[in-house]
PDB file of C-alpha atoms in Angstrom:
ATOM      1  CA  UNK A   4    -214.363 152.599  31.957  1.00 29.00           C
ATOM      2  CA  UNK A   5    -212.542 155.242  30.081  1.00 36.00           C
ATOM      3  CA  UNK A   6    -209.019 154.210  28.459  1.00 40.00           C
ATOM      4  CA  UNK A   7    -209.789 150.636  28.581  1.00 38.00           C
ATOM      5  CA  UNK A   8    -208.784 150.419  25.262  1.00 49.00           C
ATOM      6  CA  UNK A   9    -205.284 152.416  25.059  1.00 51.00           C
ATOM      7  CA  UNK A  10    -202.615 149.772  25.231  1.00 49.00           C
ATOM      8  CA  UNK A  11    -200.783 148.520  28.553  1.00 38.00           C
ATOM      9  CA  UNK A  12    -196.792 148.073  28.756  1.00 43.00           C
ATOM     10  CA  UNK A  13    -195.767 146.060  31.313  1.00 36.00           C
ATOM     11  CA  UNK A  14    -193.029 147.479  33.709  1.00 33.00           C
ATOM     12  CA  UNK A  15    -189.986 145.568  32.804  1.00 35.00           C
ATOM     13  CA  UNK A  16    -190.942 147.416  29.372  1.00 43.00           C
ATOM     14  CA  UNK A  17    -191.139 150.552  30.730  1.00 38.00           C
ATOM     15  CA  UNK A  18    -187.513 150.443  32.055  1.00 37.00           C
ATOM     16  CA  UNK A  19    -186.215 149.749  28.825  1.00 42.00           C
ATOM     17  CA  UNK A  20    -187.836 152.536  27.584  1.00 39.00           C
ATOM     18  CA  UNK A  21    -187.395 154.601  30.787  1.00 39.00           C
ATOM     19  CA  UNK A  22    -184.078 154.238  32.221  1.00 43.00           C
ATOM     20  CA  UNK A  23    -184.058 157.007  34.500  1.00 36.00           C
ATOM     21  CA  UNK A  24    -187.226 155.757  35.907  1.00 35.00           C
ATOM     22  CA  UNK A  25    -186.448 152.579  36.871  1.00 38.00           C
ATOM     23  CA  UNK A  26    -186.063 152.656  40.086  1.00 35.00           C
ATOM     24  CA  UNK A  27    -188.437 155.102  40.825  1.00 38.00           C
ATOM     25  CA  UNK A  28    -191.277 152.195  39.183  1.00 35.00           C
ATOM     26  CA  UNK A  29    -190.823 150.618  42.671  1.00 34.00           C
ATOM     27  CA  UNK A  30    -191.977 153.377  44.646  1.00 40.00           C
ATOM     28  CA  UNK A  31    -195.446 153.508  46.468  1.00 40.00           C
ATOM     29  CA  UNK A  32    -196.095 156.788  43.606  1.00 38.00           C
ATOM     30  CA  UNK A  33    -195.761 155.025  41.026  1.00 36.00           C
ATOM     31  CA  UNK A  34    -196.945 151.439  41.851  1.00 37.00           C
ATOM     32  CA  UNK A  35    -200.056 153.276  42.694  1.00 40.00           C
ATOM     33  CA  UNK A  36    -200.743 153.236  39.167  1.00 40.00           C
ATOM     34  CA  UNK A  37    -199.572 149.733  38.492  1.00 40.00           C
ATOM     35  CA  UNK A  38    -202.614 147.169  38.437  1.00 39.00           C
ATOM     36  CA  UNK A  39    -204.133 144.593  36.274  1.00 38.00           C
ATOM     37  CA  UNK A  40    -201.639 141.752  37.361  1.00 37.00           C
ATOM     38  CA  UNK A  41    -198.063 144.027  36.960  1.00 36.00           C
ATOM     39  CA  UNK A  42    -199.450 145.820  34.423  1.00 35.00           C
ATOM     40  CA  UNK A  43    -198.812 149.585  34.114  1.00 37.00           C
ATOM     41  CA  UNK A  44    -201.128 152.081  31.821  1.00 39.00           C
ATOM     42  CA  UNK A  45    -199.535 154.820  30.178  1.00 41.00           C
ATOM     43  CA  UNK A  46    -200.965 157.249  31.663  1.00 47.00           C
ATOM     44  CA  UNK A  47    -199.511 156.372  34.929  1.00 43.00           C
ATOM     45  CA  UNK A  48    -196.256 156.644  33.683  1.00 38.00           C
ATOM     46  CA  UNK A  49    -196.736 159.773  32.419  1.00 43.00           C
ATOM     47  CA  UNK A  50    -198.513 161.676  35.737  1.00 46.00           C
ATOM     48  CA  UNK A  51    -195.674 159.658  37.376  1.00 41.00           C
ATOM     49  CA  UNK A  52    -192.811 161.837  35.207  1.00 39.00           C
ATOM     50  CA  UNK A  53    -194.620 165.251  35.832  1.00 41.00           C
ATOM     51  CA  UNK A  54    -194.859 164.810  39.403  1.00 39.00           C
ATOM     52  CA  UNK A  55    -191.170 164.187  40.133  1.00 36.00           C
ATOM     53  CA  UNK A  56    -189.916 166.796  37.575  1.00 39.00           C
ATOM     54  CA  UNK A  57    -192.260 169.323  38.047  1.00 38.00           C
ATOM     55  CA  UNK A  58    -192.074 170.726  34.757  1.00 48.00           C
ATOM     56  CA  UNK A  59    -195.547 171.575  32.856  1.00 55.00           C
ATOM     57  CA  UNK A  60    -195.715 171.189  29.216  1.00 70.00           C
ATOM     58  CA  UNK A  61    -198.426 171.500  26.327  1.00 83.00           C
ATOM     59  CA  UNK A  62    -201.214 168.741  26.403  1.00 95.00           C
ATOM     60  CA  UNK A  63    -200.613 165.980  24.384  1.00 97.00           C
ATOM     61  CA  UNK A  64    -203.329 164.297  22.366  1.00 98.00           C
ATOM     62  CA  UNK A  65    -202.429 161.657  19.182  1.00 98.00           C
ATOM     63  CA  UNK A  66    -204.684 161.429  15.754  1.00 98.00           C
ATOM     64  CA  UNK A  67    -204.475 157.910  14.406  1.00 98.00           C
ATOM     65  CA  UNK A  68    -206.147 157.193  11.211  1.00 98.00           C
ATOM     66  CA  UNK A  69    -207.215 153.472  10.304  1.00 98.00           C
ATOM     67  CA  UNK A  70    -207.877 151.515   7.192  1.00 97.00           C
ATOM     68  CA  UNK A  71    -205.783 153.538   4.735  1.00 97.00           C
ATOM     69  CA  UNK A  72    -204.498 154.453   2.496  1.00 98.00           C
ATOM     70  CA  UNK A  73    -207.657 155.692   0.972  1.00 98.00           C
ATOM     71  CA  UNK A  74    -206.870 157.333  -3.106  1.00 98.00           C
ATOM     72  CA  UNK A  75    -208.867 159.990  -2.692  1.00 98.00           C
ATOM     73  CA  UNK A  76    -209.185 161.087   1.462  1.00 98.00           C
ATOM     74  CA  UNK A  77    -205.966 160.117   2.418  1.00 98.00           C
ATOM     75  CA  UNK A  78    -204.099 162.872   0.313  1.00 98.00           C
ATOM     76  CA  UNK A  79    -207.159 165.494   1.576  1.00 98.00           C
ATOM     77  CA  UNK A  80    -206.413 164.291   4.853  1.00 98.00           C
ATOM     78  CA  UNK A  81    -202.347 164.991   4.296  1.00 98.00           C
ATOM     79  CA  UNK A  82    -203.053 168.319   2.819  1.00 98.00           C
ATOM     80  CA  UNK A  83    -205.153 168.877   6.054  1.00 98.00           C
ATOM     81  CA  UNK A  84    -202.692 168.204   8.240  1.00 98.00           C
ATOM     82  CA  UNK A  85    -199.782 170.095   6.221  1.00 98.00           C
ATOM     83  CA  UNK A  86    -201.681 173.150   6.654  1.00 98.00           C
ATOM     84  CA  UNK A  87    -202.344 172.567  10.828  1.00 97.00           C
ATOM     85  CA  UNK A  88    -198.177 171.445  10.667  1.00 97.00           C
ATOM     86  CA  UNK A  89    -199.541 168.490  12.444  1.00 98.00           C
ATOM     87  CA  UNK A  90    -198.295 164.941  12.589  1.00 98.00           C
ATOM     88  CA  UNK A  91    -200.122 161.790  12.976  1.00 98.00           C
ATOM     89  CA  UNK A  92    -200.249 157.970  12.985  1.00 98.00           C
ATOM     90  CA  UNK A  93    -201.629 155.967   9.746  1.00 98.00           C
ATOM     91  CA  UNK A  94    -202.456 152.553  10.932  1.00 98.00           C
ATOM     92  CA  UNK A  95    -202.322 150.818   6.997  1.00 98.00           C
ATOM     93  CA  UNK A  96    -203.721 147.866   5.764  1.00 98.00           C
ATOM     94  CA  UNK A  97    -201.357 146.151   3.537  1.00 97.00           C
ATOM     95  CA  UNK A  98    -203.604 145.021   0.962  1.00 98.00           C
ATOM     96  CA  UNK A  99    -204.315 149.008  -0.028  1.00 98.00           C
ATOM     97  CA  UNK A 100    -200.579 150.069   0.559  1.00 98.00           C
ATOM     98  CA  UNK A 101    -199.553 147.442  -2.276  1.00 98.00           C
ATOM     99  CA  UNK A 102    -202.413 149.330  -4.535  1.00 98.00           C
ATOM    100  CA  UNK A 103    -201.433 153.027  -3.500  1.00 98.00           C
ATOM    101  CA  UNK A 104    -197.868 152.540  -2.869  1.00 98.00           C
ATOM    102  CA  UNK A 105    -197.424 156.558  -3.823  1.00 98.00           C
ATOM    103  CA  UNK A 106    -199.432 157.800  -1.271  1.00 98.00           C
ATOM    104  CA  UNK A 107    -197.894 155.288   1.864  1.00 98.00           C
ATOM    105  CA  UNK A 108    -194.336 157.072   0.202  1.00 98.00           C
ATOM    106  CA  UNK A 109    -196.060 160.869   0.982  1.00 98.00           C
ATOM    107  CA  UNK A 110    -197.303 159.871   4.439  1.00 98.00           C
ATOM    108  CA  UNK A 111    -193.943 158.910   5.163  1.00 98.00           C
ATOM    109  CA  UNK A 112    -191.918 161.560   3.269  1.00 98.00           C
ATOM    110  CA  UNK A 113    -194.459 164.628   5.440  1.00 98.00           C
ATOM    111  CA  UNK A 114    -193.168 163.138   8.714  1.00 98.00           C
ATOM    112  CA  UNK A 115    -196.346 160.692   9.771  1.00 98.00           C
ATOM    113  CA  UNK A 116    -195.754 157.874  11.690  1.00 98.00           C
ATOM    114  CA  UNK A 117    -196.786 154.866   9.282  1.00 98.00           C
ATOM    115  CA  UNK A 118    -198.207 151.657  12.193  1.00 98.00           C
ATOM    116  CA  UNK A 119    -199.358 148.231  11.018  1.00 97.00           C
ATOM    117  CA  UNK A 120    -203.412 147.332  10.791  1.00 96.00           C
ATOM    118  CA  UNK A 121    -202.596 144.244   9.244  1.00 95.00           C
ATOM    119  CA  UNK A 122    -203.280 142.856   5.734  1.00 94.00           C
ATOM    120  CA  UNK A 123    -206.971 142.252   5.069  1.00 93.00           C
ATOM    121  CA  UNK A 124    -208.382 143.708   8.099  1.00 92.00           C
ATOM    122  CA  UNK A 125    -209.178 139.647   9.415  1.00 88.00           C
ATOM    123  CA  UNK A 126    -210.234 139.091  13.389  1.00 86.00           C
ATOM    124  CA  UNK A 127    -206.850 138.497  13.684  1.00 86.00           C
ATOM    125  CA  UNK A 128    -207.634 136.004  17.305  1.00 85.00           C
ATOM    126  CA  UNK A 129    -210.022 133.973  15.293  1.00 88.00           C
ATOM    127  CA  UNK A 130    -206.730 133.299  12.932  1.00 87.00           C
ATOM    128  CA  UNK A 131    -203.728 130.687  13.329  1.00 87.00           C
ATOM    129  CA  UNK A 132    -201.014 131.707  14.840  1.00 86.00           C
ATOM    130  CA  UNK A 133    -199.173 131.452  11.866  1.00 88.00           C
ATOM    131  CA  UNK A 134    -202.310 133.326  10.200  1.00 90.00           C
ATOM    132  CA  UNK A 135    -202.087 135.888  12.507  1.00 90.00           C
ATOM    133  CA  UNK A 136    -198.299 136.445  12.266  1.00 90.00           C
ATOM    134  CA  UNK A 137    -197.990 136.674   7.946  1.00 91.00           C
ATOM    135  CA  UNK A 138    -200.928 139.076   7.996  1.00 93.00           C
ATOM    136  CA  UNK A 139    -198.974 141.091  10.228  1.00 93.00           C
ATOM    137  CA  UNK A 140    -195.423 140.545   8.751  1.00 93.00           C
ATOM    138  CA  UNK A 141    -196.267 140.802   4.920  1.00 96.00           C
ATOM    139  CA  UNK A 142    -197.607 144.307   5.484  1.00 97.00           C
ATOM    140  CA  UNK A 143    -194.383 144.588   7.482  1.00 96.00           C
ATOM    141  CA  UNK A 144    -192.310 144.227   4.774  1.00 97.00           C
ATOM    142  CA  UNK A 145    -194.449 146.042   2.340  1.00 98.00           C
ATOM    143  CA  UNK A 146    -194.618 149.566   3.933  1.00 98.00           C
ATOM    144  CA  UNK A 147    -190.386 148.905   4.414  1.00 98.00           C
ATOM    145  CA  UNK A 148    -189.870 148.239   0.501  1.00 98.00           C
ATOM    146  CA  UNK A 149    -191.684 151.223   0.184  1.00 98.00           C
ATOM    147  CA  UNK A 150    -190.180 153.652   2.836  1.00 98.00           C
ATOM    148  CA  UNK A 151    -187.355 151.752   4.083  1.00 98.00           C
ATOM    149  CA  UNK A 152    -188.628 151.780   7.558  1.00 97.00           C
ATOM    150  CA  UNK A 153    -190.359 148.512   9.262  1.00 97.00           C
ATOM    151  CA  UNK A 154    -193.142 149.855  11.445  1.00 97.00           C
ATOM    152  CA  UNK A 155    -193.210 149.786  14.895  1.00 96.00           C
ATOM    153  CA  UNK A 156    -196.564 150.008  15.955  1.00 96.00           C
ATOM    154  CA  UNK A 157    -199.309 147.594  15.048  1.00 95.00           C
ATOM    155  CA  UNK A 158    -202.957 148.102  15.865  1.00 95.00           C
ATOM    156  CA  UNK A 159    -205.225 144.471  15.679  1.00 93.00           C
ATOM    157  CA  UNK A 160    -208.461 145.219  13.704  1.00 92.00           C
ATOM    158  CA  UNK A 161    -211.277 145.505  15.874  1.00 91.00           C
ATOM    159  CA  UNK A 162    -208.559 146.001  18.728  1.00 89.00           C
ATOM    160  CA  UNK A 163    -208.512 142.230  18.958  1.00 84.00           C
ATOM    161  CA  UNK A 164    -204.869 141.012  19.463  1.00 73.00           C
ATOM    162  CA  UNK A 165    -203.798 138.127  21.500  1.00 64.00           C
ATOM    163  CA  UNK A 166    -200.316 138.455  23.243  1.00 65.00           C
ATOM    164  CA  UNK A 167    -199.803 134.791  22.765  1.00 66.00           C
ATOM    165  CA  UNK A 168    -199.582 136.095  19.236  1.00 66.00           C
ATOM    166  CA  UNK A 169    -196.379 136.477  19.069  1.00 63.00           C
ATOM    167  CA  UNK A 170    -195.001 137.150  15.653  1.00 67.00           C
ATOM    168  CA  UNK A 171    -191.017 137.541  14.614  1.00 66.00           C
ATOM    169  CA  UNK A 172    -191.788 141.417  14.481  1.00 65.00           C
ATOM    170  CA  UNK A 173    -191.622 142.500  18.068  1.00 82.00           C
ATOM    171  CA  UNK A 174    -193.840 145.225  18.082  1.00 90.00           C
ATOM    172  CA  UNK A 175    -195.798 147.419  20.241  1.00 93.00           C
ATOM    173  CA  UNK A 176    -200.097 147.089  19.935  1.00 92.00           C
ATOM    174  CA  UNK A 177    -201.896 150.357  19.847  1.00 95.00           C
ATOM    175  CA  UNK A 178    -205.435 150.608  20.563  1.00 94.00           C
ATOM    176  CA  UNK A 179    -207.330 154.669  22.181  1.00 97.00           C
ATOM    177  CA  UNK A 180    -209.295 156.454  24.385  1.00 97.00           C
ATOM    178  CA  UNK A 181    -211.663 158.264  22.250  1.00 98.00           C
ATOM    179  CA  UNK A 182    -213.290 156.290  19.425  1.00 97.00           C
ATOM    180  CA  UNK A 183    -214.756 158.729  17.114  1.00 98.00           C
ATOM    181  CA  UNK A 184    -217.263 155.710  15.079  1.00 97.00           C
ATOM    182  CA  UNK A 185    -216.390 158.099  11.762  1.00 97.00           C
ATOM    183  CA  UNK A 186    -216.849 155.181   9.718  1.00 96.00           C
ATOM    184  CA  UNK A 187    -220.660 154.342  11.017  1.00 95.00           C
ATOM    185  CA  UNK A 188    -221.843 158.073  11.493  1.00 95.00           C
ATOM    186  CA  UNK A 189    -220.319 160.055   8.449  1.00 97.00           C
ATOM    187  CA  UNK A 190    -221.286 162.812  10.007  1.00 98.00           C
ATOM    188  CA  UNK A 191    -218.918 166.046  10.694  1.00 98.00           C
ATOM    189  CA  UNK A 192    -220.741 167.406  13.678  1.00 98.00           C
ATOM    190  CA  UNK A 193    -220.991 164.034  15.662  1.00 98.00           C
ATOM    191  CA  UNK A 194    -217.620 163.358  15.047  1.00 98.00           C
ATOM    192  CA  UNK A 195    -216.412 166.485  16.226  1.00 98.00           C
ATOM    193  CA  UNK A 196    -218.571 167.245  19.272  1.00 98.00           C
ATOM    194  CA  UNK A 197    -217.793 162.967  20.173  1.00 98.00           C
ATOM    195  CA  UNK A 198    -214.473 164.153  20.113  1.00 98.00           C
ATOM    196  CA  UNK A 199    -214.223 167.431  22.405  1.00 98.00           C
ATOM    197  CA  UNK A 200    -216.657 166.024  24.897  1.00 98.00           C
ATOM    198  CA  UNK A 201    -214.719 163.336  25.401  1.00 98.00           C
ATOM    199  CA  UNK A 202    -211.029 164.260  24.778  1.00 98.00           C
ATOM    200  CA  UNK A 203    -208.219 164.422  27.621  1.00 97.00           C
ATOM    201  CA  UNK A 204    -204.585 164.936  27.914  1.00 97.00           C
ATOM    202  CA  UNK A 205    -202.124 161.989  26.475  1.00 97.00           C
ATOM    203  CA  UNK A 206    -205.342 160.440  24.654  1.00 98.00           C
ATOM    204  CA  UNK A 207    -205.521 158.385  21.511  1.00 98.00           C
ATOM    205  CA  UNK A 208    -207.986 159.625  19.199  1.00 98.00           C
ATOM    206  CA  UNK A 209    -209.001 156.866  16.902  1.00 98.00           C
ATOM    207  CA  UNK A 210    -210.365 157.756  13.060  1.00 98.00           C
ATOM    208  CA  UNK A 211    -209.962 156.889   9.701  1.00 98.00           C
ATOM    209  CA  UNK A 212    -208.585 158.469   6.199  1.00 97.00           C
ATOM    210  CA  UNK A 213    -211.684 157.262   3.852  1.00 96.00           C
ATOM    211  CA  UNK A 214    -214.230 159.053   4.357  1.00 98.00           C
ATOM    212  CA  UNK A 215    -214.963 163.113   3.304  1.00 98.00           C
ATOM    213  CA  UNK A 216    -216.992 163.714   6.557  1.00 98.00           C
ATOM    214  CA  UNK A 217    -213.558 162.372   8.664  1.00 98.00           C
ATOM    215  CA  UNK A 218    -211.214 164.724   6.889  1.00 98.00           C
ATOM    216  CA  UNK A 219    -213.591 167.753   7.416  1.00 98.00           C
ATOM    217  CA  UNK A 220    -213.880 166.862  10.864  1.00 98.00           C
ATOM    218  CA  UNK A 221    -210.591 166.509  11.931  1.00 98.00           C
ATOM    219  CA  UNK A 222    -209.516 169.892  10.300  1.00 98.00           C
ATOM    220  CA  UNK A 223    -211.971 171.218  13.055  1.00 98.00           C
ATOM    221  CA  UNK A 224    -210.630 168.996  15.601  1.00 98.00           C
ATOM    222  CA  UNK A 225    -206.981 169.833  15.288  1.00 98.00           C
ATOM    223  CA  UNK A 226    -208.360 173.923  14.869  1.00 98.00           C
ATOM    224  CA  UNK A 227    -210.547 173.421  18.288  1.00 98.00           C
ATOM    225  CA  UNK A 228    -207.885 171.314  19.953  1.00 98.00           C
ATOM    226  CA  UNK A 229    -205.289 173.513  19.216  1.00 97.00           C
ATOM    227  CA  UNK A 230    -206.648 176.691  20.347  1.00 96.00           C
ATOM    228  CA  UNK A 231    -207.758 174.705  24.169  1.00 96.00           C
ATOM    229  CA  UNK A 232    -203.455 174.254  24.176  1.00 96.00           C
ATOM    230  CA  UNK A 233    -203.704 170.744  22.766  1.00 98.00           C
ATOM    231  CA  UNK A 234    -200.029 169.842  20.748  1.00 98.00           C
ATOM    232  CA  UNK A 235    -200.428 166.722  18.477  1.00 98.00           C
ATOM    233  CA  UNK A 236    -198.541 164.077  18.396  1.00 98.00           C
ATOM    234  CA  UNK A 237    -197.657 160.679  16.698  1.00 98.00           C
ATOM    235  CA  UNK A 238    -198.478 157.714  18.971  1.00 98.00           C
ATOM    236  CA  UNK A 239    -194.726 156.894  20.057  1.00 97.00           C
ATOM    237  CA  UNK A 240    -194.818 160.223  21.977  1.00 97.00           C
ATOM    238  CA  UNK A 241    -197.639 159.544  24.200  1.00 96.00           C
ATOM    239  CA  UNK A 242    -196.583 156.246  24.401  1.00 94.00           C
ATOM    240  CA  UNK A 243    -192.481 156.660  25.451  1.00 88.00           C
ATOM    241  CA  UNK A 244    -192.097 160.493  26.093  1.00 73.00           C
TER     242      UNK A 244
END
């Protein structure tokens, strides 16, 4: 089923987030999209908002890059997306931002949205709770004594994240739609064309910063994208706009 993997909010989060919509989250349009025991996708939301203001805008589609920082790809994958003036989401893992604390400083400092992968890339389920939780909170507080800014965002490795998990850091799990497999194919073609074939408006587009064949394939993503009226984004603004 395609987007079973982008992350659900459930609707007394959405009217936090959505004031103005509140009250339209009871009405038969939207609670059409509402399933899964009160549990509303994003994407609902968002065909909800178009159809009662009527106003079209540029597709939407989020890069998210996983695993990083990475000493030498990372900064090729920055200078990528300098030249595109695009802006994405680095899921880190904290034991590589406390070895290249310089380059989590230039993802934040060129406007990227910095998210939480956790510390040692652990099943983070198959954990303690408590486990679970200092994985997730020590890179917390690593990427803030580097940028100043806690993250937000945390994606589970292997998109495995219990909500009983839940750690002092109230944050907001990530997961996609389009899972590139950059890692296992290293291949620039495959990655691309699993990309395009597959890509739709207000997607997640899952990759990662390590790997040469990634970085040359996402400069023709974002060029391909781009020209088929595709605007990227970092994850919050597929997620709350």
């Amino acid at each position: 089923m395609r987007g079973k993997n982008r992350t659900k909010l459930h609707l007394w989060e959405k009217c936090l987030v959505f004031d103005l919509l509140c009250v339209c989250l009871v009405s038969g349009a939207i609670m059409s999209g509402v399933g899964n025991g009160g549990v509303m996708t994003q994407k609902a939301v968002t065909a909800a908002v178009t159809q009662k203001d009527g106003q079209g805008e540029k597709k939407k589609v989020a890069l998210t890059f996983d695993d990083g920082p990475h000493p030498e790809y990372t900064p090729q994958m920055l200078e990528v997306l300098k030249e595109q003036n695009v802006k994405a989401t680095f899921f880190l893992l904290g034991e590589e931002v406390e070895k290249y604390p310089e380059i989590v400083k230039k993802i934040h400092e060129e406007g990227h949205l910095i998210g939480n992968h956790s510390y040692k890339h652990e099943q983070l389920s198959k954990l303690t709770m408590e486990k679970a939780c200092a994985q997730v909170n020590r890179t917390n507080e690593l990427v803030y004594d580097i940028t100043g800014v806690y993250p937000s965002y945390l994606r589970p490795p292997f998109g495995d994240w219990h909500e009983k998990l839940d750690c002092e850091a109230n944050m907001v799990e990530v997961l996609w739609d389009v899972d590139t497999l950059d890692w296992s194919v290293q291949n620039h073609n495959r990655i691309v064309n699993k990309v395009l074939k597959n890509v739709q408006e207000n997607d997640i587009i899952l990759m990662h910063d390590g790997y040469e064949t990634s970085v040359t394939a996402a400069k023709e993503i974002i060029d391909t994208l781009q020209k088929q009226g595709y605007e990227f984004v970092t994850v919050d603004e597929i997620l709350f706009d």
